[in-house]
PDB file of C-alpha atoms and ligand atoms in Angstrom:
ATOM      1  CA  UNK A   1     225.437 -34.380   1.240  1.00  0.00           C
ATOM      2  CA  UNK A   2     225.673 -36.869   3.869  1.00  0.00           C
ATOM      3  CA  UNK A   3     222.046 -37.634   5.115  1.00  0.00           C
ATOM      4  CA  UNK A   4     222.284 -39.747   8.442  1.00  0.00           C
ATOM      5  CA  UNK A   5     219.432 -40.295  10.953  1.00  0.00           C
ATOM      6  CA  UNK A   6     221.533 -42.652  13.169  1.00  0.00           C
ATOM      7  CA  UNK A   7     223.360 -41.116  16.330  1.00  0.00           C
ATOM      8  CA  UNK A   8     225.484 -43.938  16.720  1.00  0.00           C
ATOM      9  CA  UNK A   9     226.293 -43.187  12.883  1.00  0.00           C
ATOM     10  CA  UNK A  10     227.076 -38.946  13.338  1.00  0.00           C
ATOM     11  CA  UNK A  11     229.583 -40.554  15.703  1.00  0.00           C
ATOM     12  CA  UNK A  12     231.457 -42.201  13.240  1.00  0.00           C
ATOM     13  CA  UNK A  13     231.879 -39.504  10.668  1.00  0.00           C
ATOM     14  CA  UNK A  14     232.410 -36.819  13.058  1.00  0.00           C
ATOM     15  CA  UNK A  15     235.365 -38.931  14.971  1.00  0.00           C
ATOM     16  CA  UNK A  16     236.717 -39.654  11.364  1.00  0.00           C
ATOM     17  CA  UNK A  17     236.390 -36.168  10.389  1.00  0.00           C
ATOM     18  CA  UNK A  18     238.542 -34.480  15.187  1.00  0.00           C
ATOM     19  CA  UNK A  19     241.010 -36.901  13.221  1.00  0.00           C
ATOM     20  CA  UNK A  20     241.390 -35.337  10.211  1.00  0.00           C
ATOM     21  CA  UNK A  21     241.258 -32.073  12.027  1.00  0.00           C
ATOM     22  CA  UNK A  22     238.609 -30.489  10.354  1.00  0.00           C
ATOM     23  CA  UNK A  23     236.595 -28.535  12.844  1.00  0.00           C
ATOM     24  CA  UNK A  24     232.630 -28.539  12.903  1.00  0.00           C
ATOM     25  CA  UNK A  25     229.738 -25.732  12.907  1.00  0.00           C
ATOM     26  CA  UNK A  26     226.675 -26.651  13.540  1.00  0.00           C
ATOM     27  CA  UNK A  27     223.537 -25.783  13.208  1.00  0.00           C
ATOM     28  CA  UNK A  28     220.509 -27.350  15.022  1.00  0.00           C
ATOM     29  CA  UNK A  29     216.834 -26.126  13.175  1.00  0.00           C
ATOM     30  CA  UNK A  30     213.328 -27.558  13.311  1.00  0.00           C
ATOM     31  CA  UNK A  31     213.141 -27.586   9.396  1.00  0.00           C
ATOM     32  CA  UNK A  32     210.520 -26.130   7.438  1.00  0.00           C
ATOM     33  CA  UNK A  33     213.863 -23.944   6.525  1.00  0.00           C
ATOM     34  CA  UNK A  34     213.757 -20.285   5.419  1.00  0.00           C
ATOM     35  CA  UNK A  35     216.700 -18.048   4.213  1.00  0.00           C
ATOM     36  CA  UNK A  36     217.378 -16.844   8.107  1.00  0.00           C
ATOM     37  CA  UNK A  37     218.498 -20.463   8.352  1.00  0.00           C
ATOM     38  CA  UNK A  38     220.120 -20.183   5.370  1.00  0.00           C
ATOM     39  CA  UNK A  39     222.748 -17.162   6.874  1.00  0.00           C
ATOM     40  CA  UNK A  40     223.638 -19.278   9.994  1.00  0.00           C
ATOM     41  CA  UNK A  41     224.176 -22.491   7.419  1.00  0.00           C
ATOM     42  CA  UNK A  42     226.556 -20.012   4.698  1.00  0.00           C
ATOM     43  CA  UNK A  43     227.998 -18.003   8.263  1.00  0.00           C
ATOM     44  CA  UNK A  44     229.532 -21.413   9.513  1.00  0.00           C
ATOM     45  CA  UNK A  45     230.327 -22.526   5.085  1.00  0.00           C
ATOM     46  CA  UNK A  46     232.193 -19.682   5.666  1.00  0.00           C
ATOM     47  CA  UNK A  47     234.183 -19.972   9.675  1.00  0.00           C
ATOM     48  CA  UNK A  48     234.093 -23.571   9.574  1.00  0.00           C
ATOM     49  CA  UNK A  49     235.676 -26.908   7.601  1.00  0.00           C
ATOM     50  CA  UNK A  50     232.425 -28.957   7.801  1.00  0.00           C
ATOM     51  CA  UNK A  51     229.044 -27.903   8.585  1.00  0.00           C
ATOM     52  CA  UNK A  52     226.861 -30.031   9.764  1.00  0.00           C
ATOM     53  CA  UNK A  53     222.665 -29.057  10.345  1.00  0.00           C
ATOM     54  CA  UNK A  54     220.072 -31.304  11.670  1.00  0.00           C
ATOM     55  CA  UNK A  55     216.427 -31.230  10.973  1.00  0.00           C
ATOM     56  CA  UNK A  56     214.523 -32.492  14.502  1.00  0.00           C
ATOM     57  CA  UNK A  57     210.827 -31.405  15.283  1.00  0.00           C
ATOM     58  CA  UNK A  58     211.653 -31.017  19.778  1.00  0.00           C
ATOM     59  CA  UNK A  59     208.256 -32.270  21.681  1.00  0.00           C
ATOM     60  CA  UNK A  60     210.464 -31.427  24.506  1.00  0.00           C
ATOM     61  CA  UNK A  61     209.833 -28.087  23.945  1.00  0.00           C
ATOM     62  CA  UNK A  62     206.073 -27.594  22.739  1.00  0.00           C
ATOM     63  CA  UNK A  63     203.722 -26.341  25.312  1.00  0.00           C
ATOM     64  CA  UNK A  64     200.757 -26.747  23.384  1.00  0.00           C
ATOM     65  CA  UNK A  65     200.081 -29.862  21.585  1.00  0.00           C
ATOM     66  CA  UNK A  66     198.094 -27.988  18.593  1.00  0.00           C
ATOM     67  CA  UNK A  67     201.264 -26.169  17.692  1.00  0.00           C
ATOM     68  CA  UNK A  68     203.255 -29.671  17.684  1.00  0.00           C
ATOM     69  CA  UNK A  69     201.219 -31.689  15.453  1.00  0.00           C
ATOM     70  CA  UNK A  70     200.390 -28.227  12.548  1.00  0.00           C
ATOM     71  CA  UNK A  71     204.525 -27.781  12.925  1.00  0.00           C
ATOM     72  CA  UNK A  72     205.151 -27.150   9.434  1.00  0.00           C
ATOM     73  CA  UNK A  73     207.541 -29.640   7.969  1.00  0.00           C
ATOM     74  CA  UNK A  74     209.066 -30.184   4.597  1.00  0.00           C
ATOM     75  CA  UNK A  75     211.030 -31.731   4.579  1.00  0.00           C
ATOM     76  CA  UNK A  76     212.135 -32.611   0.570  1.00  0.00           C
ATOM     77  CA  UNK A  77     212.318 -29.053  -0.136  1.00  0.00           C
ATOM     78  CA  UNK A  78     214.483 -28.060   2.777  1.00  0.00           C
ATOM     79  CA  UNK A  79     216.923 -30.987   1.897  1.00  0.00           C
ATOM     80  CA  UNK A  80     217.329 -29.562  -1.935  1.00  0.00           C
ATOM     81  CA  UNK A  81     217.997 -26.557   0.060  1.00  0.00           C
ATOM     82  CA  UNK A  82     220.951 -27.790   1.865  1.00  0.00           C
ATOM     83  CA  UNK A  83     222.364 -29.439  -0.302  1.00  0.00           C
ATOM     84  CA  UNK A  84     222.463 -26.266  -2.018  1.00  0.00           C
ATOM     85  CA  UNK A  85     224.608 -24.495  -0.190  1.00  0.00           C
ATOM     86  CA  UNK A  86     226.683 -27.120   0.105  1.00  0.00           C
ATOM     87  CA  UNK A  87     225.601 -28.993   4.122  1.00  0.00           C
ATOM     88  CA  UNK A  88     227.678 -31.457   4.255  1.00  0.00           C
ATOM     89  CA  UNK A  89     226.048 -33.813   6.663  1.00  0.00           C
ATOM     90  CA  UNK A  90     222.386 -33.836   7.161  1.00  0.00           C
ATOM     91  CA  UNK A  91     221.606 -35.179  10.993  1.00  0.00           C
ATOM     92  CA  UNK A  92     217.466 -35.799  10.604  1.00  0.00           C
ATOM     93  CA  UNK A  93     216.582 -38.063  14.095  1.00  0.00           C
ATOM     94  CA  UNK A  94     213.489 -39.959  14.794  1.00  0.00           C
ATOM     95  CA  UNK A  95     211.759 -39.135  18.518  1.00  0.00           C
ATOM     96  CA  UNK A  96     213.277 -42.257  19.497  1.00  0.00           C
ATOM     97  CA  UNK A  97     216.761 -41.902  18.561  1.00  0.00           C
ATOM     98  CA  UNK A  98     217.406 -38.371  20.542  1.00  0.00           C
ATOM     99  CA  UNK A  99     214.693 -39.747  22.889  1.00  0.00           C
ATOM    100  CA  UNK A 100     215.254 -43.652  24.457  1.00  0.00           C
ATOM    101  CA  UNK A 101     212.281 -45.391  27.054  1.00  0.00           C
ATOM    102  CA  UNK A 102     214.508 -44.621  29.962  1.00  0.00           C
ATOM    103  CA  UNK A 103     214.905 -40.325  29.302  1.00  0.00           C
ATOM    104  CA  UNK A 104     214.541 -38.736  31.643  1.00  0.00           C
ATOM    105  CA  UNK A 105     215.041 -34.853  31.319  1.00  0.00           C
ATOM    106  CA  UNK A 106     217.725 -32.571  33.614  1.00  0.00           C
ATOM    107  CA  UNK A 107     215.657 -30.287  35.617  1.00  0.00           C
ATOM    108  CA  UNK A 108     218.747 -27.262  34.513  1.00  0.00           C
ATOM    109  CA  UNK A 109     218.661 -24.389  36.791  1.00  0.00           C
ATOM    110  CA  UNK A 110     218.637 -20.843  34.483  1.00  0.00           C
ATOM    111  CA  UNK A 111     219.138 -18.202  37.174  1.00  0.00           C
ATOM    112  CA  UNK A 112     215.281 -17.731  36.503  1.00  0.00           C
ATOM    113  CA  UNK A 113     215.526 -16.487  32.599  1.00  0.00           C
ATOM    114  CA  UNK A 114     213.939 -19.603  32.062  1.00  0.00           C
ATOM    115  CA  UNK A 115     210.991 -18.684  34.095  1.00  0.00           C
ATOM    116  CA  UNK A 116     210.751 -14.749  32.256  1.00  0.00           C
ATOM    117  CA  UNK A 117     208.831 -14.102  28.950  1.00  0.00           C
ATOM    118  CA  UNK A 118     209.145 -17.035  26.331  1.00  0.00           C
ATOM    119  CA  UNK A 119     209.659 -19.353  29.413  1.00  0.00           C
ATOM    120  CA  UNK A 120     206.712 -17.754  30.840  1.00  0.00           C
ATOM    121  CA  UNK A 121     204.623 -17.555  27.746  1.00  0.00           C
ATOM    122  CA  UNK A 122     205.745 -21.185  26.913  1.00  0.00           C
ATOM    123  CA  UNK A 123     205.892 -23.315  30.529  1.00  0.00           C
ATOM    124  CA  UNK A 124     209.151 -25.805  29.740  1.00  0.00           C
ATOM    125  CA  UNK A 125     209.800 -24.812  26.476  1.00  0.00           C
ATOM    126  CA  UNK A 126     213.665 -23.125  28.092  1.00  0.00           C
ATOM    127  CA  UNK A 127     214.000 -27.266  29.719  1.00  0.00           C
ATOM    128  CA  UNK A 128     212.912 -28.641  26.065  1.00  0.00           C
ATOM    129  CA  UNK A 129     215.439 -26.706  24.224  1.00  0.00           C
ATOM    130  CA  UNK A 130     218.319 -26.856  26.263  1.00  0.00           C
ATOM    131  CA  UNK A 131     217.807 -30.854  26.412  1.00  0.00           C
ATOM    132  CA  UNK A 132     217.103 -31.659  23.140  1.00  0.00           C
ATOM    133  CA  UNK A 133     220.958 -29.438  22.749  1.00  0.00           C
ATOM    134  CA  UNK A 134     222.569 -31.089  25.456  1.00  0.00           C
ATOM    135  CA  UNK A 135     221.861 -34.141  23.234  1.00  0.00           C
ATOM    136  CA  UNK A 136     222.975 -33.120  20.066  1.00  0.00           C
ATOM    137  CA  UNK A 137     226.428 -31.444  21.033  1.00  0.00           C
ATOM    138  CA  UNK A 138     227.328 -35.145  23.215  1.00  0.00           C
ATOM    139  CA  UNK A 139     226.573 -36.442  19.751  1.00  0.00           C
ATOM    140  CA  UNK A 140     228.234 -33.985  17.213  1.00  0.00           C
ATOM    141  CA  UNK A 141     230.659 -32.490  19.805  1.00  0.00           C
ATOM    142  CA  UNK A 142     230.911 -29.582  17.634  1.00  0.00           C
ATOM    143  CA  UNK A 143     233.050 -26.990  17.499  1.00  0.00           C
ATOM    144  CA  UNK A 144     231.288 -24.072  17.248  1.00  0.00           C
ATOM    145  CA  UNK A 145     227.102 -23.637  17.169  1.00  0.00           C
ATOM    146  CA  UNK A 146     224.996 -21.103  15.055  1.00  0.00           C
ATOM    147  CA  UNK A 147     222.177 -19.676  16.591  1.00  0.00           C
ATOM    148  CA  UNK A 148     219.986 -16.993  15.358  1.00  0.00           C
ATOM    149  CA  UNK A 149     219.044 -13.723  17.214  1.00  0.00           C
ATOM    150  CA  UNK A 150     216.061 -13.599  16.585  1.00  0.00           C
ATOM    151  CA  UNK A 151     215.304 -16.813  19.434  1.00  0.00           C
ATOM    152  CA  UNK A 152     217.429 -13.374  21.655  1.00  0.00           C
ATOM    153  CA  UNK A 153     216.257 -15.555  24.786  1.00  0.00           C
ATOM    154  CA  UNK A 154     217.460 -19.131  23.894  1.00  0.00           C
ATOM    155  CA  UNK A 155     220.046 -17.432  22.973  1.00  0.00           C
ATOM    156  CA  UNK A 156     221.973 -16.813  26.913  1.00  0.00           C
ATOM    157  CA  UNK A 157     219.844 -20.059  27.471  1.00  0.00           C
ATOM    158  CA  UNK A 158     222.568 -22.652  26.121  1.00  0.00           C
ATOM    159  CA  UNK A 159     224.781 -19.611  26.262  1.00  0.00           C
ATOM    160  CA  UNK A 160     223.824 -20.956  30.504  1.00  0.00           C
ATOM    161  CA  UNK A 161     223.791 -24.215  29.774  1.00  0.00           C
ATOM    162  CA  UNK A 162     227.682 -24.804  28.452  1.00  0.00           C
ATOM    163  CA  UNK A 163     228.396 -22.804  30.639  1.00  0.00           C
ATOM    164  CA  UNK A 164     226.806 -24.606  33.827  1.00  0.00           C
ATOM    165  CA  UNK A 165     228.264 -28.067  31.560  1.00  0.00           C
ATOM    166  CA  UNK A 166     231.658 -26.802  30.314  1.00  0.00           C
ATOM    167  CA  UNK A 167     230.731 -27.931  27.116  1.00  0.00           C
ATOM    168  CA  UNK A 168     233.062 -26.454  24.848  1.00  0.00           C
ATOM    169  CA  UNK A 169     231.568 -24.522  22.478  1.00  0.00           C
ATOM    170  CA  UNK A 170     231.163 -21.646  20.941  1.00  0.00           C
ATOM    171  CA  UNK A 171     227.969 -19.734  20.436  1.00  0.00           C
ATOM    172  CA  UNK A 172     227.606 -17.498  17.186  1.00  0.00           C
ATOM    173  CA  UNK A 173     224.577 -15.563  17.497  1.00  0.00           C
ATOM    174  CA  UNK A 174     223.546 -14.637  13.976  1.00  0.00           C
ATOM    175  CA  UNK A 175     221.703 -11.138  12.623  1.00  0.00           C
ATOM    176  CA  UNK A 176     217.713 -11.564  12.407  1.00  0.00           C
ATOM    177  CA  UNK A 177     216.404 -12.149   8.629  1.00  0.00           C
ATOM    178  CA  UNK A 178     213.795 -10.321   7.234  1.00  0.00           C
ATOM    179  CA  UNK A 179     211.080 -10.581   4.999  1.00  0.00           C
ATOM    180  CA  UNK A 180     211.357  -7.142   2.983  1.00  0.00           C
ATOM    181  CA  UNK A 181     208.206  -5.576   4.674  1.00  0.00           C
ATOM    182  CA  UNK A 182     210.657  -6.093   7.682  1.00  0.00           C
ATOM    183  CA  UNK A 183     208.941  -9.251   9.470  1.00  0.00           C
ATOM    184  CA  UNK A 184     211.674 -11.120  11.234  1.00  0.00           C
ATOM    185  CA  UNK A 185     211.328 -14.748   9.225  1.00  0.00           C
ATOM    186  CA  UNK A 186     210.359 -17.757  10.823  1.00  0.00           C
ATOM    187  CA  UNK A 187     208.959 -21.041   9.891  1.00  0.00           C
ATOM    188  CA  UNK A 188     205.381 -20.772  11.381  1.00  0.00           C
ATOM    189  CA  UNK A 189     204.937 -17.546   9.222  1.00  0.00           C
ATOM    190  CA  UNK A 190     203.365 -19.548   6.937  1.00  0.00           C
ATOM    191  CA  UNK A 191     200.275 -19.357   8.973  1.00  0.00           C
ATOM    192  CA  UNK A 192     199.931 -15.725   8.050  1.00  0.00           C
ATOM    193  CA  UNK A 193     197.188 -15.882   5.042  1.00  0.00           C
ATOM    194  CA  UNK A 194     198.123 -12.952   3.073  1.00  0.00           C
ATOM    195  CA  UNK A 195     196.829  -9.976   4.352  1.00  0.00           C
ATOM    196  CA  UNK A 196     198.266 -11.098   7.108  1.00  0.00           C
ATOM    197  CA  UNK A 197     201.376 -11.422   5.818  1.00  0.00           C
ATOM    198  CA  UNK A 198     201.377  -8.060   3.886  1.00  0.00           C
ATOM    199  CA  UNK A 199     200.708  -5.756   7.091  1.00  0.00           C
ATOM    200  CA  UNK A 200     202.995  -8.095   9.347  1.00  0.00           C
ATOM    201  CA  UNK A 201     206.232  -5.355   8.647  1.00  0.00           C
ATOM    202  CA  UNK A 202     204.442  -2.958  11.374  1.00  0.00           C
ATOM    203  CA  UNK A 203     205.903  -5.007  13.943  1.00  0.00           C
ATOM    204  CA  UNK A 204     209.183  -3.881  12.410  1.00  0.00           C
ATOM    205  CA  UNK A 205     208.264  -0.392  11.817  1.00  0.00           C
ATOM    206  CA  UNK A 206     206.837  -0.366  15.671  1.00  0.00           C
ATOM    207  CA  UNK A 207     210.168  -1.632  17.457  1.00  0.00           C
ATOM    208  CA  UNK A 208     211.881   0.998  15.357  1.00  0.00           C
ATOM    209  CA  UNK A 209     209.892   4.415  15.916  1.00  0.00           C
ATOM    210  CA  UNK A 210     210.003   2.580  19.902  1.00  0.00           C
ATOM    211  CA  UNK A 211     214.534   2.968  19.397  1.00  0.00           C
ATOM    212  CA  UNK A 212     214.139   6.673  18.283  1.00  0.00           C
ATOM    213  CA  UNK A 213     211.582   7.126  21.032  1.00  0.00           C
ATOM    214  CA  UNK A 214     213.548   6.616  24.168  1.00  0.00           C
ATOM    215  CA  UNK A 215     216.077   9.270  22.185  1.00  0.00           C
ATOM    216  CA  UNK A 216     213.269  11.952  23.870  1.00  0.00           C
ATOM    217  CA  UNK A 217     211.135  10.093  26.316  1.00  0.00           C
ATOM    218  CA  UNK A 218     211.260   8.000  29.168  1.00  0.00           C
ATOM    219  CA  UNK A 219     211.859   4.357  28.456  1.00  0.00           C
ATOM    220  CA  UNK A 220     208.083   3.887  30.683  1.00  0.00           C
ATOM    221  CA  UNK A 221     206.386   6.779  27.772  1.00  0.00           C
ATOM    222  CA  UNK A 222     208.164   5.202  24.869  1.00  0.00           C
ATOM    223  CA  UNK A 223     207.026   1.901  25.534  1.00  0.00           C
ATOM    224  CA  UNK A 224     203.159   2.660  26.378  1.00  0.00           C
ATOM    225  CA  UNK A 225     202.817   4.537  22.791  1.00  0.00           C
ATOM    226  CA  UNK A 226     204.343   1.765  21.254  1.00  0.00           C
ATOM    227  CA  UNK A 227     201.855  -0.444  23.267  1.00  0.00           C
ATOM    228  CA  UNK A 228     199.246   2.054  21.907  1.00  0.00           C
ATOM    229  CA  UNK A 229     200.571   1.793  18.395  1.00  0.00           C
ATOM    230  CA  UNK A 230     200.098  -2.044  18.029  1.00  0.00           C
ATOM    231  CA  UNK A 231     196.982  -1.814  19.617  1.00  0.00           C
ATOM    232  CA  UNK A 232     195.886   0.120  16.151  1.00  0.00           C
ATOM    233  CA  UNK A 233     196.680  -3.390  14.705  1.00  0.00           C
ATOM    234  CA  UNK A 234     193.609  -5.237  14.232  1.00  0.00           C
ATOM    235  CA  UNK A 235     193.996  -8.758  15.237  1.00  0.00           C
ATOM    236  CA  UNK A 236     197.286  -7.731  17.360  1.00  0.00           C
ATOM    237  CA  UNK A 237     198.057  -7.653  20.971  1.00  0.00           C
ATOM    238  CA  UNK A 238     201.235  -7.300  22.286  1.00  0.00           C
ATOM    239  CA  UNK A 239     201.956  -9.899  25.130  1.00  0.00           C
ATOM    240  CA  UNK A 240     205.663  -8.121  25.578  1.00  0.00           C
ATOM    241  CA  UNK A 241     207.265  -5.638  24.696  1.00  0.00           C
ATOM    242  CA  UNK A 242     209.702  -3.793  27.155  1.00  0.00           C
ATOM    243  CA  UNK A 243     213.471  -2.209  26.965  1.00  0.00           C
ATOM    244  CA  UNK A 244     215.992  -4.688  28.382  1.00  0.00           C
ATOM    245  CA  UNK A 245     219.656  -5.329  29.974  1.00  0.00           C
ATOM    246  CA  UNK A 246     220.949  -7.934  26.706  1.00  0.00           C
ATOM    247  CA  UNK A 247     223.050  -9.497  29.286  1.00  0.00           C
ATOM    248  CA  UNK A 248     220.384 -10.967  31.579  1.00  0.00           C
ATOM    249  CA  UNK A 249     217.780  -9.889  30.715  1.00  0.00           C
ATOM    250  CA  UNK A 250     216.314  -7.816  33.525  1.00  0.00           C
ATOM    251  CA  UNK A 251     214.617  -4.486  33.795  1.00  0.00           C
ATOM    252  CA  UNK A 252     217.448  -1.227  33.521  1.00  0.00           C
ATOM    253  CA  UNK A 253     216.683   0.703  37.573  1.00  0.00           C
ATOM    254  CA  UNK A 254     216.505   4.002  35.705  1.00  0.00           C
ATOM    255  CA  UNK A 255     217.028   4.873  31.412  1.00  0.00           C
ATOM    256  CA  UNK A 256     219.668   2.328  29.991  1.00  0.00           C
ATOM    257  CA  UNK A 257     222.437   1.441  28.699  1.00  0.00           C
ATOM    258  CA  UNK A 258     222.861   2.346  24.987  1.00  0.00           C
ATOM    259  CA  UNK A 259     224.977  -0.994  23.262  1.00  0.00           C
ATOM    260  CA  UNK A 260     224.298  -3.122  25.989  1.00  0.00           C
ATOM    261  CA  UNK A 261     220.195  -3.172  26.067  1.00  0.00           C
ATOM    262  CA  UNK A 262     217.774  -4.637  23.460  1.00  0.00           C
ATOM    263  CA  UNK A 263     214.136  -3.940  22.658  1.00  0.00           C
ATOM    264  CA  UNK A 264     212.196  -7.750  23.216  1.00  0.00           C
ATOM    265  CA  UNK A 265     208.808  -8.195  22.520  1.00  0.00           C
ATOM    266  CA  UNK A 266     206.057 -10.760  21.251  1.00  0.00           C
ATOM    267  CA  UNK A 267     202.850  -9.977  19.842  1.00  0.00           C
ATOM    268  CA  UNK A 268     200.088 -12.186  18.450  1.00  0.00           C
ATOM    269  CA  UNK A 269     198.915 -11.313  15.475  1.00  0.00           C
ATOM    270  CA  UNK A 270     196.326 -13.604  14.054  1.00  0.00           C
ATOM    271  CA  UNK A 271     197.371 -17.144  14.858  1.00  0.00           C
ATOM    272  CA  UNK A 272     201.144 -16.696  14.889  1.00  0.00           C
ATOM    273  CA  UNK A 273     203.043 -15.373  18.116  1.00  0.00           C
ATOM    274  CA  UNK A 274     205.379 -13.114  15.656  1.00  0.00           C
ATOM    275  CA  UNK A 275     209.233 -12.684  18.320  1.00  0.00           C
ATOM    276  CA  UNK A 276     211.775 -10.251  17.480  1.00  0.00           C
ATOM    277  CA  UNK A 277     214.396  -7.871  18.962  1.00  0.00           C
ATOM    278  CA  UNK A 278     216.289  -5.613  17.859  1.00  0.00           C
ATOM    279  CA  UNK A 279     219.660  -4.840  19.816  1.00  0.00           C
ATOM    280  CA  UNK A 280     219.738  -0.847  21.024  1.00  0.00           C
TER     281      UNK A 280
HETATM  282  P1  LIG B 301     214.083 -23.363  14.386  1.00  0.00           P
HETATM  283  O1  LIG B 301     214.093 -24.091  13.844  1.00  0.00           O
HETATM  284  O2  LIG B 301     212.788 -21.740  13.833  1.00  0.00           O
HETATM  285  O3  LIG B 301     214.271 -23.699  15.682  1.00  0.00           O
HETATM  286  O4  LIG B 301     215.317 -22.035  13.721  1.00  0.00           O
HETATM  287  C1  LIG B 301     216.553 -22.833  14.394  1.00  0.00           C
HETATM  288  C2  LIG B 301     217.489 -21.357  14.236  1.00  0.00           C
HETATM  289  O5  LIG B 301     217.133 -20.484  13.424  1.00  0.00           O
HETATM  290  C3  LIG B 301     217.510 -21.264  15.248  1.00  0.00           C
HETATM  291  O6  LIG B 301     218.786 -20.522  15.599  1.00  0.00           O
HETATM  292  C4  LIG B 301     216.847 -19.628  15.063  1.00  0.00           C
HETATM  293  O7  LIG B 301     216.651 -18.657  16.171  1.00  0.00           O
HETATM  294  C5  LIG B 301     217.506 -19.335  13.828  1.00  0.00           C
HETATM  295  N1  LIG B 301     216.027 -18.875  13.090  1.00  0.00           N
HETATM  296  C6  LIG B 301     214.992 -18.388  13.037  1.00  0.00           C
HETATM  297  N2  LIG B 301     214.271 -17.216  12.048  1.00  0.00           N
HETATM  298  C7  LIG B 301     215.497 -16.568  12.066  1.00  0.00           C
HETATM  299  C8  LIG B 301     215.494 -15.929  10.963  1.00  0.00           C
HETATM  300  N3  LIG B 301     214.690 -14.939  11.066  1.00  0.00           N
HETATM  301  N4  LIG B 301     216.841 -14.743  11.268  1.00  0.00           N
HETATM  302  C9  LIG B 301     217.725 -15.852  11.278  1.00  0.00           C
HETATM  303  N5  LIG B 301     218.186 -16.681  12.223  1.00  0.00           N
HETATM  304  C10 LIG B 301     216.530 -17.339  12.347  1.00  0.00           C
END
């Protein structure tokens, strides 16, 4: 695996590969890798000639300094995992490589999609995500970029960003990888202590029960029931839980359309925000 820290070196390597007609799959990450990340890498390996993974903790997308300063870093372990998966190139830039001194973020317009749910709770988060990805996409010019359904709202933001800038990349969304108890894997889960981790399967269970309830009772009642169940768990409080149109995260006027909807949730559990969703 090539490990490159400079954007210019990445550009050179990519231009060489493109000249030899290789397709490039790009998996952007913030490191502290787990099997969720690895599933994206496996899909890229299966679908493209060259898989490039980046590890960059993007300060621009953090709205909370403590979260940024305590974000888990496990670079040696990450490198070993990437080598084991047969990743071709790891791009590991410094902050100054991505954001030169005179850098000014672009104020994208996402028609309000960046201001609801995660965007509302983490002001500026999606502007940070969109800006860093635009920079990465310009350096790497991948044919495909792989994202996790786990961060569902992010996948819609990325699609909107590349549409509006007419960037010729195909976005692939990969299923959520879960722990045995149903907890969606996340780098921040290391902040859960043993007891919390053991009990953390409650959210996926509640989501599945909510999905079932929607066959029998109204959305409002089913959500109320789910909120009550979340509240029964010690140390957990819901931030949002909604049944939405999966195209635009708007609420349905009446009922919901099967195979076009998503249950989207964020729950604070101990000191960790658990993000989860299921397509319905
Ligand atoms: P992160 O390092 O948290 O920025 O995540 C990098 C990519 O991995 C994003 O596209 C995430 O949505 C994806 N990802 C994170 N957790 C999971 C998971 N449990 N299953 C699938 N993809 C995931």
